[in-house]
Amino acid sequence: MDGRGVEYVAECFWPGVREAELRALDERARASADGLAEQGRPVRYLGSLLMRTDEVVLCLFAGDANAVRAAAERAHVPFERIVVAERSSLPAPEASGRR
């Protein structure tokens, strides 16, 4: 497996998170996942979503469940839990920009 497998969300309750903290988290998570992938562990970091009103950050990973957890822990992602995520089957917008 090359890290394109199952997708997971690391759910973080993070009151008062600032933009700089989120950027730093993204950088750590990407570096952690990349480091594990270089060691042959199937994981990729796909980015994060901030829901400021709810004080929640969702970090999206892809790969093997154990590698995802290891990447999140090594990056010090303050997650409450890691759950499987499924995308909508709606096709992506065309490259022409029509929606």
Short mmCIF file of N, CA, C and O in Angstrom, two decimals:
data_model
loop_
_atom_site.label_atom_id
_atom_site.label_comp_id
_atom_site.label_asym_id
_atom_site.label_seq_id
_atom_site.Cartn_x
_atom_site.Cartn_y
_atom_site.Cartn_z
N MET A 1 0.85 -1.17 0.00
CA MET A 1 0.00 0.00 0.00
C MET A 1 0.89 1.23 0.00
O MET A 1 1.92 1.27 0.62
N ASP A 2 0.49 2.30 -0.69
CA ASP A 2 1.32 3.49 -0.84
C ASP A 2 0.80 4.70 -0.08
O ASP A 2 1.20 5.82 -0.35
N GLY A 3 -0.10 4.54 0.87
CA GLY A 3 -0.62 5.67 1.63
C GLY A 3 -1.84 6.29 0.99
O GLY A 3 -2.36 7.29 1.47
N ARG A 4 -2.33 5.72 -0.11
CA ARG A 4 -3.53 6.25 -0.73
C ARG A 4 -4.77 5.48 -0.29
O ARG A 4 -5.83 5.67 -0.83
N GLY A 5 -4.65 4.62 0.67
CA GLY A 5 -5.73 3.74 1.10
C GLY A 5 -6.86 4.47 1.80
O GLY A 5 -7.30 5.53 1.40
N VAL A 6 -7.29 3.91 2.88
CA VAL A 6 -8.40 4.43 3.65
C VAL A 6 -8.04 5.81 4.20
O VAL A 6 -6.89 6.06 4.57
N GLU A 7 -9.02 6.71 4.26
CA GLU A 7 -8.80 8.02 4.84
C GLU A 7 -9.32 8.06 6.27
O GLU A 7 -10.31 7.40 6.60
N TYR A 8 -8.63 8.82 7.10
CA TYR A 8 -8.96 8.96 8.51
C TYR A 8 -8.98 10.43 8.90
O TYR A 8 -8.23 11.23 8.34
N VAL A 9 -9.81 10.75 9.87
CA VAL A 9 -9.84 12.09 10.44
C VAL A 9 -9.42 11.99 11.90
O VAL A 9 -9.97 11.19 12.66
N ALA A 10 -8.43 12.80 12.26
CA ALA A 10 -8.07 12.96 13.66
C ALA A 10 -8.84 14.17 14.17
O ALA A 10 -8.62 15.29 13.72
N GLU A 11 -9.79 13.93 15.07
CA GLU A 11 -10.65 15.00 15.59
C GLU A 11 -10.00 15.64 16.81
O GLU A 11 -9.65 14.95 17.77
N CYS A 12 -9.87 16.95 16.76
CA CYS A 12 -9.22 17.70 17.84
C CYS A 12 -10.16 18.78 18.35
O CYS A 12 -10.60 19.64 17.58
N PHE A 13 -10.46 18.76 19.63
CA PHE A 13 -11.17 19.86 20.27
C PHE A 13 -10.07 20.82 20.72
O PHE A 13 -9.21 20.47 21.53
N TRP A 14 -10.07 22.04 20.14
CA TRP A 14 -8.93 22.93 20.34
C TRP A 14 -9.40 24.36 20.54
O TRP A 14 -9.34 25.19 19.64
N PRO A 15 -9.89 24.68 21.74
CA PRO A 15 -10.36 26.04 22.02
C PRO A 15 -9.25 27.07 21.82
O PRO A 15 -8.11 26.86 22.22
N GLY A 16 -9.59 28.16 21.16
CA GLY A 16 -8.67 29.28 20.99
C GLY A 16 -7.54 29.05 20.01
O GLY A 16 -6.59 29.84 19.98
N VAL A 17 -7.61 28.02 19.19
CA VAL A 17 -6.52 27.76 18.23
C VAL A 17 -6.34 28.97 17.32
O VAL A 17 -7.29 29.59 16.88
N ARG A 18 -5.08 29.30 17.08
CA ARG A 18 -4.74 30.43 16.20
C ARG A 18 -4.21 29.90 14.89
O ARG A 18 -3.75 28.76 14.79
N GLU A 19 -4.26 30.76 13.88
CA GLU A 19 -3.81 30.39 12.53
C GLU A 19 -2.37 29.87 12.55
O GLU A 19 -2.06 28.87 11.90
N ALA A 20 -1.50 30.53 13.29
CA ALA A 20 -0.09 30.10 13.34
C ALA A 20 0.04 28.71 13.95
O ALA A 20 0.87 27.91 13.51
N GLU A 21 -0.77 28.40 14.95
CA GLU A 21 -0.74 27.07 15.57
C GLU A 21 -1.21 26.01 14.58
O GLU A 21 -0.67 24.90 14.53
N LEU A 22 -2.23 26.35 13.79
CA LEU A 22 -2.74 25.40 12.80
C LEU A 22 -1.71 25.16 11.70
O LEU A 22 -1.49 24.02 11.29
N ARG A 23 -1.05 26.22 11.26
CA ARG A 23 0.01 26.06 10.25
C ARG A 23 1.13 25.17 10.79
O ARG A 23 1.63 24.29 10.09
N ALA A 24 1.52 25.42 12.04
CA ALA A 24 2.58 24.61 12.64
C ALA A 24 2.15 23.15 12.77
O ALA A 24 2.95 22.23 12.52
N LEU A 25 0.90 22.93 13.14
CA LEU A 25 0.37 21.57 13.23
C LEU A 25 0.43 20.88 11.86
O LEU A 25 0.89 19.74 11.74
N ASP A 26 -0.01 21.59 10.82
CA ASP A 26 0.03 21.03 9.46
C ASP A 26 1.46 20.66 9.06
O ASP A 26 1.70 19.60 8.48
N GLU A 27 2.41 21.54 9.37
CA GLU A 27 3.81 21.28 9.02
C GLU A 27 4.34 20.05 9.77
O GLU A 27 5.01 19.20 9.18
N ARG A 28 4.02 19.96 11.06
CA ARG A 28 4.46 18.79 11.84
C ARG A 28 3.83 17.50 11.33
O ARG A 28 4.51 16.47 11.21
N ALA A 29 2.54 17.55 11.05
CA ALA A 29 1.83 16.35 10.60
C ALA A 29 2.35 15.89 9.24
O ALA A 29 2.56 14.68 9.03
N ARG A 30 2.59 16.85 8.34
CA ARG A 30 3.12 16.46 7.03
C ARG A 30 4.52 15.87 7.18
O ARG A 30 4.83 14.83 6.59
N ALA A 31 5.37 16.50 7.98
CA ALA A 31 6.73 15.99 8.17
C ALA A 31 6.71 14.60 8.82
O ALA A 31 7.47 13.71 8.43
N SER A 32 5.83 14.41 9.78
CA SER A 32 5.71 13.12 10.45
C SER A 32 5.28 12.03 9.47
O SER A 32 5.87 10.95 9.42
N ALA A 33 4.23 12.32 8.70
CA ALA A 33 3.74 11.34 7.72
C ALA A 33 4.80 11.06 6.66
O ALA A 33 5.03 9.90 6.30
N ASP A 34 5.47 12.11 6.17
CA ASP A 34 6.51 11.92 5.16
C ASP A 34 7.65 11.06 5.70
O ASP A 34 8.16 10.19 5.00
N GLY A 35 8.04 11.31 6.95
CA GLY A 35 9.11 10.53 7.56
C GLY A 35 8.74 9.05 7.68
O GLY A 35 9.56 8.18 7.39
N LEU A 36 7.51 8.79 8.09
CA LEU A 36 7.07 7.39 8.19
C LEU A 36 6.97 6.75 6.81
O LEU A 36 7.33 5.58 6.64
N ALA A 37 6.49 7.51 5.82
CA ALA A 37 6.38 6.98 4.46
C ALA A 37 7.77 6.62 3.91
O ALA A 37 7.92 5.61 3.23
N GLU A 38 8.78 7.44 4.25
CA GLU A 38 10.15 7.14 3.80
C GLU A 38 10.66 5.84 4.42
O GLU A 38 11.53 5.19 3.86
N GLN A 39 10.11 5.47 5.57
CA GLN A 39 10.48 4.22 6.23
C GLN A 39 9.62 3.05 5.74
O GLN A 39 9.69 1.95 6.28
N GLY A 40 8.77 3.30 4.75
CA GLY A 40 7.93 2.24 4.20
C GLY A 40 6.57 2.12 4.86
O GLY A 40 5.82 1.17 4.56
N ARG A 41 6.22 3.03 5.77
CA ARG A 41 4.91 2.99 6.42
C ARG A 41 3.90 3.71 5.51
O ARG A 41 4.16 4.81 5.05
N PRO A 42 2.75 3.10 5.25
CA PRO A 42 1.78 3.66 4.31
C PRO A 42 0.91 4.77 4.93
O PRO A 42 -0.14 4.50 5.50
N VAL A 43 1.37 6.02 4.81
CA VAL A 43 0.61 7.14 5.37
C VAL A 43 0.92 8.43 4.61
O VAL A 43 2.05 8.64 4.16
N ARG A 44 -0.11 9.26 4.46
CA ARG A 44 0.03 10.61 3.89
C ARG A 44 -0.82 11.56 4.71
O ARG A 44 -1.88 11.19 5.21
N TYR A 45 -0.35 12.80 4.83
CA TYR A 45 -1.13 13.84 5.48
C TYR A 45 -1.78 14.67 4.39
O TYR A 45 -1.12 15.12 3.46
N LEU A 46 -3.09 14.86 4.50
CA LEU A 46 -3.86 15.53 3.45
C LEU A 46 -4.31 16.94 3.81
O LEU A 46 -4.92 17.62 3.00
N GLY A 47 -4.02 17.39 5.03
CA GLY A 47 -4.38 18.74 5.43
C GLY A 47 -5.39 18.75 6.57
O GLY A 47 -5.74 17.71 7.12
N SER A 48 -5.84 19.97 6.90
CA SER A 48 -6.74 20.12 8.04
C SER A 48 -7.89 21.06 7.71
O SER A 48 -7.83 21.84 6.76
N LEU A 49 -8.92 20.96 8.53
CA LEU A 49 -10.08 21.85 8.47
C LEU A 49 -10.29 22.42 9.86
O LEU A 49 -10.24 21.68 10.84
N LEU A 50 -10.53 23.72 9.92
CA LEU A 50 -10.82 24.38 11.19
C LEU A 50 -12.27 24.81 11.22
O LEU A 50 -12.73 25.50 10.30
N MET A 51 -12.98 24.40 12.23
CA MET A 51 -14.34 24.87 12.48
C MET A 51 -14.25 25.73 13.73
O MET A 51 -14.41 25.25 14.85
N ARG A 52 -13.92 27.00 13.50
CA ARG A 52 -13.61 27.91 14.60
C ARG A 52 -14.75 28.03 15.60
O ARG A 52 -14.52 28.02 16.81
N THR A 53 -15.99 28.14 15.12
CA THR A 53 -17.14 28.29 16.02
C THR A 53 -17.26 27.12 16.98
O THR A 53 -17.61 27.30 18.15
N ASP A 54 -16.95 25.93 16.51
CA ASP A 54 -17.03 24.72 17.35
C ASP A 54 -15.72 24.41 18.07
O ASP A 54 -15.65 23.45 18.83
N GLU A 55 -14.67 25.19 17.77
CA GLU A 55 -13.34 24.99 18.35
C GLU A 55 -12.81 23.58 18.05
O GLU A 55 -12.23 22.92 18.90
N VAL A 56 -13.02 23.17 16.79
CA VAL A 56 -12.63 21.83 16.36
C VAL A 56 -11.71 21.93 15.15
O VAL A 56 -11.93 22.74 14.24
N VAL A 57 -10.68 21.11 15.15
CA VAL A 57 -9.79 20.95 14.00
C VAL A 57 -9.87 19.50 13.58
O VAL A 57 -9.80 18.60 14.42
N LEU A 58 -10.03 19.27 12.28
CA LEU A 58 -10.02 17.93 11.72
C LEU A 58 -8.77 17.78 10.87
O LEU A 58 -8.55 18.57 9.95
N CYS A 59 -7.94 16.81 11.19
CA CYS A 59 -6.72 16.53 10.43
C CYS A 59 -6.98 15.28 9.59
O CYS A 59 -7.32 14.23 10.14
N LEU A 60 -6.80 15.40 8.30
CA LEU A 60 -7.10 14.30 7.38
C LEU A 60 -5.82 13.58 6.96
O LEU A 60 -4.86 14.20 6.50
N PHE A 61 -5.83 12.27 7.15
CA PHE A 61 -4.73 11.40 6.77
C PHE A 61 -5.25 10.31 5.84
O PHE A 61 -6.45 10.02 5.83
N ALA A 62 -4.35 9.67 5.12
CA ALA A 62 -4.70 8.49 4.33
C ALA A 62 -3.64 7.43 4.57
O ALA A 62 -2.47 7.76 4.78
N GLY A 63 -4.07 6.17 4.54
CA GLY A 63 -3.12 5.08 4.67
C GLY A 63 -3.61 3.99 5.60
O GLY A 63 -4.80 3.75 5.75
N ASP A 64 -2.67 3.38 6.26
CA ASP A 64 -2.91 2.29 7.20
C ASP A 64 -3.23 2.88 8.57
O ASP A 64 -2.60 3.86 9.00
N ALA A 65 -4.21 2.30 9.28
CA ALA A 65 -4.66 2.84 10.57
C ALA A 65 -3.51 3.00 11.56
O ALA A 65 -3.41 4.02 12.24
N ASN A 66 -2.64 2.02 11.66
CA ASN A 66 -1.53 2.10 12.61
C ASN A 66 -0.54 3.20 12.23
O ASN A 66 -0.02 3.90 13.10
N ALA A 67 -0.28 3.34 10.94
CA ALA A 67 0.65 4.38 10.48
C ALA A 67 0.04 5.77 10.67
O ALA A 67 0.75 6.72 11.02
N VAL A 68 -1.26 5.89 10.45
CA VAL A 68 -1.94 7.17 10.67
C VAL A 68 -1.83 7.57 12.14
O VAL A 68 -1.47 8.71 12.47
N ARG A 69 -2.12 6.65 13.03
CA ARG A 69 -2.03 6.95 14.47
C ARG A 69 -0.59 7.32 14.85
O ARG A 69 -0.36 8.27 15.59
N ALA A 70 0.37 6.60 14.32
CA ALA A 70 1.78 6.90 14.62
C ALA A 70 2.16 8.29 14.12
O ALA A 70 2.83 9.05 14.83
N ALA A 71 1.71 8.64 12.92
CA ALA A 71 2.02 9.97 12.38
C ALA A 71 1.40 11.07 13.23
O ALA A 71 2.05 12.07 13.53
N ALA A 72 0.16 10.88 13.63
CA ALA A 72 -0.53 11.88 14.45
C ALA A 72 0.14 12.02 15.82
O ALA A 72 0.33 13.14 16.31
N GLU A 73 0.51 10.92 16.42
CA GLU A 73 1.16 10.97 17.73
C GLU A 73 2.53 11.62 17.64
O GLU A 73 2.88 12.46 18.48
N ARG A 74 3.31 11.27 16.64
CA ARG A 74 4.65 11.85 16.48
C ARG A 74 4.58 13.35 16.21
O ARG A 74 5.50 14.08 16.58
N ALA A 75 3.52 13.79 15.56
CA ALA A 75 3.35 15.21 15.24
C ALA A 75 2.69 15.97 16.39
O ALA A 75 2.47 17.17 16.29
N HIS A 76 2.38 15.27 17.47
CA HIS A 76 1.70 15.88 18.63
C HIS A 76 0.37 16.53 18.24
O HIS A 76 0.05 17.61 18.70
N VAL A 77 -0.37 15.83 17.36
CA VAL A 77 -1.72 16.28 17.01
C VAL A 77 -2.59 16.04 18.25
O VAL A 77 -2.63 14.92 18.76
N PRO A 78 -3.27 17.08 18.75
CA PRO A 78 -4.04 16.93 19.99
C PRO A 78 -5.42 16.29 19.76
O PRO A 78 -6.45 16.87 20.05
N PHE A 79 -5.42 15.08 19.23
CA PHE A 79 -6.68 14.43 18.83
C PHE A 79 -7.38 13.77 20.01
O PHE A 79 -6.75 13.28 20.93
N GLU A 80 -8.70 13.78 19.92
CA GLU A 80 -9.54 13.04 20.86
C GLU A 80 -9.73 11.60 20.39
O GLU A 80 -9.78 10.67 21.17
N ARG A 81 -9.87 11.48 19.07
CA ARG A 81 -10.04 10.16 18.46
C ARG A 81 -9.67 10.25 16.99
O ARG A 81 -9.59 11.33 16.42
N ILE A 82 -9.43 9.09 16.39
CA ILE A 82 -9.16 8.97 14.96
C ILE A 82 -10.22 8.04 14.39
O ILE A 82 -10.39 6.93 14.90
N VAL A 83 -10.93 8.51 13.37
CA VAL A 83 -12.03 7.73 12.79
C VAL A 83 -11.88 7.65 11.28
O VAL A 83 -11.28 8.52 10.65
N VAL A 84 -12.45 6.60 10.71
CA VAL A 84 -12.46 6.44 9.25
C VAL A 84 -13.33 7.53 8.64
O VAL A 84 -14.40 7.86 9.16
N ALA A 85 -12.87 8.09 7.55
CA ALA A 85 -13.62 9.13 6.83
C ALA A 85 -13.95 8.63 5.43
O ALA A 85 -13.14 7.94 4.82
N GLU A 86 -15.13 8.95 4.97
CA GLU A 86 -15.53 8.57 3.61
C GLU A 86 -15.96 9.82 2.88
O GLU A 86 -16.69 10.64 3.40
N ARG A 87 -15.49 9.96 1.65
CA ARG A 87 -15.83 11.11 0.83
C ARG A 87 -17.14 10.86 0.09
O ARG A 87 -17.50 9.73 -0.20
N SER A 88 -17.78 11.93 -0.26
CA SER A 88 -18.98 11.87 -1.07
C SER A 88 -18.64 11.29 -2.44
O SER A 88 -17.53 11.46 -2.94
N SER A 89 -19.60 10.64 -3.05
CA SER A 89 -19.37 10.09 -4.39
C SER A 89 -19.62 11.14 -5.47
O SER A 89 -19.50 10.85 -6.65
N LEU A 90 -19.95 12.37 -5.07
CA LEU A 90 -20.16 13.46 -6.02
C LEU A 90 -18.87 13.71 -6.77
O LEU A 90 -17.81 13.88 -6.16
N PRO A 91 -18.92 13.76 -8.12
CA PRO A 91 -17.69 13.99 -8.88
C PRO A 91 -17.13 15.38 -8.60
O PRO A 91 -17.87 16.31 -8.29
N ALA A 92 -15.81 15.49 -8.70
CA ALA A 92 -15.15 16.77 -8.51
C ALA A 92 -15.56 17.74 -9.62
O ALA A 92 -15.87 17.31 -10.74
N PRO A 93 -15.54 19.06 -9.33
CA PRO A 93 -15.86 20.04 -10.38
C PRO A 93 -14.90 19.92 -11.54
O PRO A 93 -13.73 19.57 -11.35
N GLU A 94 -15.38 20.26 -12.72
CA GLU A 94 -14.52 20.21 -13.90
C GLU A 94 -13.44 21.27 -13.80
O GLU A 94 -13.60 22.28 -13.14
N ALA A 95 -12.34 21.03 -14.49
CA ALA A 95 -11.20 21.96 -14.46
C ALA A 95 -11.57 23.33 -15.02
O ALA A 95 -10.93 24.31 -14.73
N SER A 96 -12.63 23.41 -15.82
CA SER A 96 -13.01 24.69 -16.42
C SER A 96 -13.54 25.67 -15.39
O SER A 96 -13.74 26.83 -15.68
N GLY A 97 -13.80 25.20 -14.16
CA GLY A 97 -14.27 26.08 -13.11
C GLY A 97 -15.79 26.13 -13.00
O GLY A 97 -16.31 26.81 -12.15
N ARG A 98 -16.52 25.42 -13.87
CA ARG A 98 -17.99 25.38 -13.77
C ARG A 98 -18.39 24.61 -12.54
O ARG A 98 -17.77 23.64 -12.16
N ARG A 99 -19.47 25.05 -11.90
CA ARG A 99 -19.96 24.34 -10.73
C ARG A 99 -21.42 24.10 -10.88
O ARG A 99 -22.17 24.79 -11.33
#
